[in-house]
Amino acid sequence: MTADLRYPIGKFDPPANITSSDVHGYIQRIKDTPEKLKKAVEGLTEAQLNTPYRPEGWTVRQVIHHMADSHMNAFIRFNWALTEDSPRIKAYDEQAWAELPYQNHMPLEVSLNLTANLHERWVFLLKSMSEEDFNRSYIHPEGNKVYVLRKVAAMYAWHGDHHIAHITSLRERMRWK
């Protein structure tokens, strides 16, 4: 844990050389994310769900909906990279999506269930990929950065842990049972 509330587990810092053993670990973390997320919010009240995890940060509710949105985009990007040669993907404005008014009224279970079902499908895809598949890539339009899928797997394993830590560290700081 770090003192920076934005990065309670530290910033994303993948190994320079990601091995197939590393990838298997990332797949397991991605598989475990929905259950950990569900446990992180278990028993929270509406007021607690509407509490920002840090000053000027998203509410717990926004974090949950963001994870569903972000991981849907990641799953689609994997599919593009597996079916096209280094496709240029579509970026989205995470902050604007998190602030869409409907997200404040939609039951949390919708995004929790979506995340669980999406991760089941995503893990099935990840486990079916070959070593060569994990070397495929896509191009992000912001800076034309190339993302190799093995690094993307690492990033989303971290991403799930990162946002779950936002919630669990808030629970600890607020002494919410």
PDB file of C-alpha atoms in Angstrom:
ATOM      1  CA  MET A   1       0.000   0.000   0.000  1.00  0.00           C
ATOM      2  CA  THR A   2       1.114   3.556  -0.728  1.00  0.00           C
ATOM      3  CA  ALA A   3       0.233   6.886   0.888  1.00  0.00           C
ATOM      4  CA  ASP A   4      -1.066   8.222  -2.462  1.00  0.00           C
ATOM      5  CA  LEU A   5      -4.840   7.637  -2.392  1.00  0.00           C
ATOM      6  CA  ARG A   6      -4.927   7.650  -6.204  1.00  0.00           C
ATOM      7  CA  TYR A   7      -2.567   4.649  -6.356  1.00  0.00           C
ATOM      8  CA  PRO A   8      -3.048   2.560  -3.206  1.00  0.00           C
ATOM      9  CA  ILE A   9      -1.078  -0.359  -4.723  1.00  0.00           C
ATOM     10  CA  GLY A  10       1.317   1.880  -6.670  1.00  0.00           C
ATOM     11  CA  LYS A  11       1.306   2.881 -10.324  1.00  0.00           C
ATOM     12  CA  PHE A  12       1.219   0.256 -13.056  1.00  0.00           C
ATOM     13  CA  ASP A  13       4.782  -0.960 -13.587  1.00  0.00           C
ATOM     14  CA  PRO A  14       4.963  -4.118 -15.709  1.00  0.00           C
ATOM     15  CA  PRO A  15       8.092  -6.258 -15.876  1.00  0.00           C
ATOM     16  CA  ALA A  16      10.330  -5.522 -18.861  1.00  0.00           C
ATOM     17  CA  ASN A  17      10.060  -9.147 -19.948  1.00  0.00           C
ATOM     18  CA  ILE A  18       6.630 -10.700 -19.397  1.00  0.00           C
ATOM     19  CA  THR A  19       6.872 -14.492 -19.373  1.00  0.00           C
ATOM     20  CA  SER A  20       4.127 -17.022 -20.056  1.00  0.00           C
ATOM     21  CA  SER A  21       4.182 -17.775 -16.319  1.00  0.00           C
ATOM     22  CA  ASP A  22       3.515 -14.072 -15.646  1.00  0.00           C
ATOM     23  CA  VAL A  23       0.627 -14.162 -18.127  1.00  0.00           C
ATOM     24  CA  HIS A  24      -0.929 -17.141 -16.334  1.00  0.00           C
ATOM     25  CA  GLY A  25      -0.765 -15.144 -13.097  1.00  0.00           C
ATOM     26  CA  TYR A  26      -2.443 -12.156 -14.773  1.00  0.00           C
ATOM     27  CA  ILE A  27      -5.208 -14.398 -16.088  1.00  0.00           C
ATOM     28  CA  GLN A  28      -5.812 -15.723 -12.568  1.00  0.00           C
ATOM     29  CA  ARG A  29      -6.005 -12.187 -11.169  1.00  0.00           C
ATOM     30  CA  ILE A  30      -8.443 -11.176 -13.917  1.00  0.00           C
ATOM     31  CA  LYS A  31     -10.487 -14.280 -13.104  1.00  0.00           C
ATOM     32  CA  ASP A  32     -10.546 -13.388  -9.384  1.00  0.00           C
ATOM     33  CA  THR A  33     -11.462  -9.707  -9.888  1.00  0.00           C
ATOM     34  CA  PRO A  34     -15.277 -10.006  -9.962  1.00  0.00           C
ATOM     35  CA  GLU A  35     -15.468 -11.946  -6.693  1.00  0.00           C
ATOM     36  CA  LYS A  36     -13.007  -9.598  -4.968  1.00  0.00           C
ATOM     37  CA  LEU A  37     -14.974  -6.608  -6.255  1.00  0.00           C
ATOM     38  CA  LYS A  38     -18.254  -8.039  -4.980  1.00  0.00           C
ATOM     39  CA  LYS A  39     -16.708  -8.666  -1.546  1.00  0.00           C
ATOM     40  CA  ALA A  40     -15.213  -5.157  -1.479  1.00  0.00           C
ATOM     41  CA  VAL A  41     -18.666  -3.550  -1.700  1.00  0.00           C
ATOM     42  CA  GLU A  42     -20.584  -6.131   0.309  1.00  0.00           C
ATOM     43  CA  GLY A  43     -22.745  -4.529   2.986  1.00  0.00           C
ATOM     44  CA  LEU A  44     -22.075  -0.930   1.971  1.00  0.00           C
ATOM     45  CA  THR A  45     -24.972   1.491   2.381  1.00  0.00           C
ATOM     46  CA  GLU A  46     -26.204   3.848  -0.338  1.00  0.00           C
ATOM     47  CA  ALA A  47     -24.409   6.718   1.416  1.00  0.00           C
ATOM     48  CA  GLN A  48     -21.171   4.719   1.504  1.00  0.00           C
ATOM     49  CA  LEU A  49     -21.526   3.788  -2.189  1.00  0.00           C
ATOM     50  CA  ASN A  50     -21.868   7.498  -2.952  1.00  0.00           C
ATOM     51  CA  THR A  51     -18.674   8.372  -1.037  1.00  0.00           C
ATOM     52  CA  PRO A  52     -15.609   9.353  -3.093  1.00  0.00           C
ATOM     53  CA  TYR A  53     -12.642   7.067  -2.455  1.00  0.00           C
ATOM     54  CA  ARG A  54     -10.478  10.217  -2.209  1.00  0.00           C
ATOM     55  CA  PRO A  55     -11.052  13.997  -2.343  1.00  0.00           C
ATOM     56  CA  GLU A  56     -12.093  14.933  -5.907  1.00  0.00           C
ATOM     57  CA  GLY A  57     -12.176  11.210  -6.726  1.00  0.00           C
ATOM     58  CA  TRP A  58     -14.918   8.987  -8.041  1.00  0.00           C
ATOM     59  CA  THR A  59     -17.520   7.545  -5.718  1.00  0.00           C
ATOM     60  CA  VAL A  60     -17.433   3.835  -4.955  1.00  0.00           C
ATOM     61  CA  ARG A  61     -20.472   3.515  -7.263  1.00  0.00           C
ATOM     62  CA  GLN A  62     -18.600   5.260 -10.114  1.00  0.00           C
ATOM     63  CA  VAL A  63     -15.585   2.996  -9.588  1.00  0.00           C
ATOM     64  CA  ILE A  64     -17.769  -0.117  -9.928  1.00  0.00           C
ATOM     65  CA  HIS A  65     -19.451   1.140 -13.111  1.00  0.00           C
ATOM     66  CA  HIS A  66     -16.073   2.323 -14.480  1.00  0.00           C
ATOM     67  CA  MET A  67     -14.588  -1.139 -14.053  1.00  0.00           C
ATOM     68  CA  ALA A  68     -17.399  -2.671 -16.122  1.00  0.00           C
ATOM     69  CA  ASP A  69     -16.958   0.004 -18.812  1.00  0.00           C
ATOM     70  CA  SER A  70     -13.170  -0.226 -18.878  1.00  0.00           C
ATOM     71  CA  HIS A  71     -12.999  -4.010 -18.911  1.00  0.00           C
ATOM     72  CA  MET A  72     -15.612  -4.201 -21.691  1.00  0.00           C
ATOM     73  CA  ASN A  73     -13.391  -1.941 -23.758  1.00  0.00           C
ATOM     74  CA  ALA A  74     -10.339  -4.076 -22.946  1.00  0.00           C
ATOM     75  CA  PHE A  75     -12.129  -7.279 -23.958  1.00  0.00           C
ATOM     76  CA  ILE A  76     -13.134  -5.703 -27.282  1.00  0.00           C
ATOM     77  CA  ARG A  77      -9.577  -4.476 -27.842  1.00  0.00           C
ATOM     78  CA  PHE A  78      -8.270  -8.029 -27.327  1.00  0.00           C
ATOM     79  CA  ASN A  79     -10.688  -9.258 -29.969  1.00  0.00           C
ATOM     80  CA  TRP A  80      -9.665  -6.532 -32.410  1.00  0.00           C
ATOM     81  CA  ALA A  81      -5.978  -7.309 -31.888  1.00  0.00           C
ATOM     82  CA  LEU A  82      -6.625 -11.012 -32.451  1.00  0.00           C
ATOM     83  CA  THR A  83      -8.596 -10.477 -35.657  1.00  0.00           C
ATOM     84  CA  GLU A  84      -6.830  -7.513 -37.279  1.00  0.00           C
ATOM     85  CA  ASP A  85      -3.191  -6.550 -37.817  1.00  0.00           C
ATOM     86  CA  SER A  86      -2.306  -3.908 -35.211  1.00  0.00           C
ATOM     87  CA  PRO A  87      -5.681  -2.155 -35.365  1.00  0.00           C
ATOM     88  CA  ARG A  88      -6.102   1.435 -34.293  1.00  0.00           C
ATOM     89  CA  ILE A  89      -8.619   1.151 -31.469  1.00  0.00           C
ATOM     90  CA  LYS A  90     -11.266   3.639 -30.368  1.00  0.00           C
ATOM     91  CA  ALA A  91     -10.450   5.533 -27.194  1.00  0.00           C
ATOM     92  CA  TYR A  92     -13.154   6.731 -24.805  1.00  0.00           C
ATOM     93  CA  ASP A  93     -13.390   9.499 -22.232  1.00  0.00           C
ATOM     94  CA  GLU A  94     -13.384   7.580 -18.925  1.00  0.00           C
ATOM     95  CA  GLN A  95     -14.233  10.661 -16.862  1.00  0.00           C
ATOM     96  CA  ALA A  96     -17.196  11.595 -19.053  1.00  0.00           C
ATOM     97  CA  TRP A  97     -18.504   8.014 -18.970  1.00  0.00           C
ATOM     98  CA  ALA A  98     -18.188   7.933 -15.163  1.00  0.00           C
ATOM     99  CA  GLU A  99     -20.190  11.159 -14.920  1.00  0.00           C
ATOM    100  CA  LEU A 100     -23.113  10.036 -17.101  1.00  0.00           C
ATOM    101  CA  PRO A 101     -26.185  10.638 -14.908  1.00  0.00           C
ATOM    102  CA  TYR A 102     -27.746   7.203 -15.426  1.00  0.00           C
ATOM    103  CA  GLN A 103     -24.795   5.620 -13.638  1.00  0.00           C
ATOM    104  CA  ASN A 104     -25.944   7.226 -10.367  1.00  0.00           C
ATOM    105  CA  HIS A 105     -29.324   5.490 -10.580  1.00  0.00           C
ATOM    106  CA  MET A 106     -28.475   2.090 -12.011  1.00  0.00           C
ATOM    107  CA  PRO A 107     -28.340  -0.698  -9.428  1.00  0.00           C
ATOM    108  CA  LEU A 108     -24.797  -1.706  -8.574  1.00  0.00           C
ATOM    109  CA  GLU A 109     -25.662  -5.356  -9.245  1.00  0.00           C
ATOM    110  CA  VAL A 110     -25.986  -4.581 -12.959  1.00  0.00           C
ATOM    111  CA  SER A 111     -22.300  -3.692 -13.241  1.00  0.00           C
ATOM    112  CA  LEU A 112     -21.208  -6.365 -10.756  1.00  0.00           C
ATOM    113  CA  ASN A 113     -23.036  -9.028 -12.784  1.00  0.00           C
ATOM    114  CA  LEU A 114     -21.765  -7.598 -16.059  1.00  0.00           C
ATOM    115  CA  THR A 115     -18.200  -7.664 -14.755  1.00  0.00           C
ATOM    116  CA  ALA A 116     -18.575 -11.260 -13.548  1.00  0.00           C
ATOM    117  CA  ASN A 117     -20.007 -12.457 -16.871  1.00  0.00           C
ATOM    118  CA  LEU A 118     -17.562 -10.421 -18.921  1.00  0.00           C
ATOM    119  CA  HIS A 119     -14.597 -11.777 -16.951  1.00  0.00           C
ATOM    120  CA  GLU A 120     -15.812 -15.335 -17.387  1.00  0.00           C
ATOM    121  CA  ARG A 121     -15.829 -14.804 -21.146  1.00  0.00           C
ATOM    122  CA  TRP A 122     -12.557 -12.837 -21.111  1.00  0.00           C
ATOM    123  CA  VAL A 123     -10.738 -15.528 -19.106  1.00  0.00           C
ATOM    124  CA  PHE A 124     -12.027 -18.152 -21.535  1.00  0.00           C
ATOM    125  CA  LEU A 125     -10.553 -16.071 -24.378  1.00  0.00           C
ATOM    126  CA  LEU A 126      -7.252 -15.501 -22.547  1.00  0.00           C
ATOM    127  CA  LYS A 127      -6.820 -19.199 -21.776  1.00  0.00           C
ATOM    128  CA  SER A 128      -7.434 -20.048 -25.446  1.00  0.00           C
ATOM    129  CA  MET A 129      -4.699 -17.705 -26.676  1.00  0.00           C
ATOM    130  CA  SER A 130      -1.332 -18.970 -27.885  1.00  0.00           C
ATOM    131  CA  GLU A 131       2.037 -17.519 -26.949  1.00  0.00           C
ATOM    132  CA  GLU A 132       2.082 -15.805 -30.370  1.00  0.00           C
ATOM    133  CA  ASP A 133      -1.380 -14.356 -29.761  1.00  0.00           C
ATOM    134  CA  PHE A 134      -0.083 -12.561 -26.673  1.00  0.00           C
ATOM    135  CA  ASN A 135       2.516 -10.865 -28.917  1.00  0.00           C
ATOM    136  CA  ARG A 136      -0.221  -9.294 -31.062  1.00  0.00           C
ATOM    137  CA  SER A 137      -0.924  -5.619 -30.527  1.00  0.00           C
ATOM    138  CA  TYR A 138      -3.196  -2.662 -31.085  1.00  0.00           C
ATOM    139  CA  ILE A 139      -2.536   1.051 -31.470  1.00  0.00           C
ATOM    140  CA  HIS A 140      -4.075   3.520 -29.042  1.00  0.00           C
ATOM    141  CA  PRO A 141      -4.917   6.835 -30.766  1.00  0.00           C
ATOM    142  CA  GLU A 142      -3.573   8.932 -27.874  1.00  0.00           C
ATOM    143  CA  GLY A 143       0.076   9.227 -28.870  1.00  0.00           C
ATOM    144  CA  ASN A 144      -0.177   6.316 -31.341  1.00  0.00           C
ATOM    145  CA  LYS A 145       1.137   4.057 -28.602  1.00  0.00           C
ATOM    146  CA  VAL A 146       1.425   0.347 -29.406  1.00  0.00           C
ATOM    147  CA  TYR A 147       0.045  -2.020 -26.776  1.00  0.00           C
ATOM    148  CA  VAL A 148       1.154  -5.663 -26.865  1.00  0.00           C
ATOM    149  CA  LEU A 149      -1.505  -8.005 -25.463  1.00  0.00           C
ATOM    150  CA  ARG A 150       0.761  -9.607 -22.848  1.00  0.00           C
ATOM    151  CA  LYS A 151       1.318  -6.125 -21.392  1.00  0.00           C
ATOM    152  CA  VAL A 152      -2.408  -5.359 -21.662  1.00  0.00           C
ATOM    153  CA  ALA A 153      -3.136  -8.514 -19.640  1.00  0.00           C
ATOM    154  CA  ALA A 154      -0.700  -7.243 -16.987  1.00  0.00           C
ATOM    155  CA  MET A 155      -2.306  -3.804 -17.068  1.00  0.00           C
ATOM    156  CA  TYR A 156      -5.832  -5.134 -16.523  1.00  0.00           C
ATOM    157  CA  ALA A 157      -4.760  -7.507 -13.769  1.00  0.00           C
ATOM    158  CA  TRP A 158      -3.321  -4.395 -12.091  1.00  0.00           C
ATOM    159  CA  HIS A 159      -6.392  -2.300 -13.006  1.00  0.00           C
ATOM    160  CA  GLY A 160      -8.761  -4.625 -11.154  1.00  0.00           C
ATOM    161  CA  ASP A 161      -6.504  -4.774  -8.093  1.00  0.00           C
ATOM    162  CA  HIS A 162      -6.040  -0.979  -8.249  1.00  0.00           C
ATOM    163  CA  HIS A 163      -9.748  -0.139  -8.126  1.00  0.00           C
ATOM    164  CA  ILE A 164     -10.573  -2.828  -5.585  1.00  0.00           C
ATOM    165  CA  ALA A 165      -7.866  -1.271  -3.393  1.00  0.00           C
ATOM    166  CA  HIS A 166      -9.559   2.128  -3.799  1.00  0.00           C
ATOM    167  CA  ILE A 167     -12.657   0.618  -2.194  1.00  0.00           C
ATOM    168  CA  THR A 168     -10.983  -1.534   0.453  1.00  0.00           C
ATOM    169  CA  SER A 169      -8.605   1.236   1.536  1.00  0.00           C
ATOM    170  CA  LEU A 170     -11.571   3.639   1.834  1.00  0.00           C
ATOM    171  CA  ARG A 171     -13.383   1.043   3.965  1.00  0.00           C
ATOM    172  CA  GLU A 172     -10.314   0.779   6.210  1.00  0.00           C
ATOM    173  CA  ARG A 173      -9.849   4.541   6.520  1.00  0.00           C
ATOM    174  CA  MET A 174     -13.543   5.066   7.306  1.00  0.00           C
ATOM    175  CA  ARG A 175     -13.660   1.991   9.563  1.00  0.00           C
ATOM    176  CA  TRP A 176     -16.622   0.585   7.643  1.00  0.00           C
ATOM    177  CA  LYS A 177     -17.234  -3.051   8.542  1.00  0.00           C
TER     178      LYS A 177
END
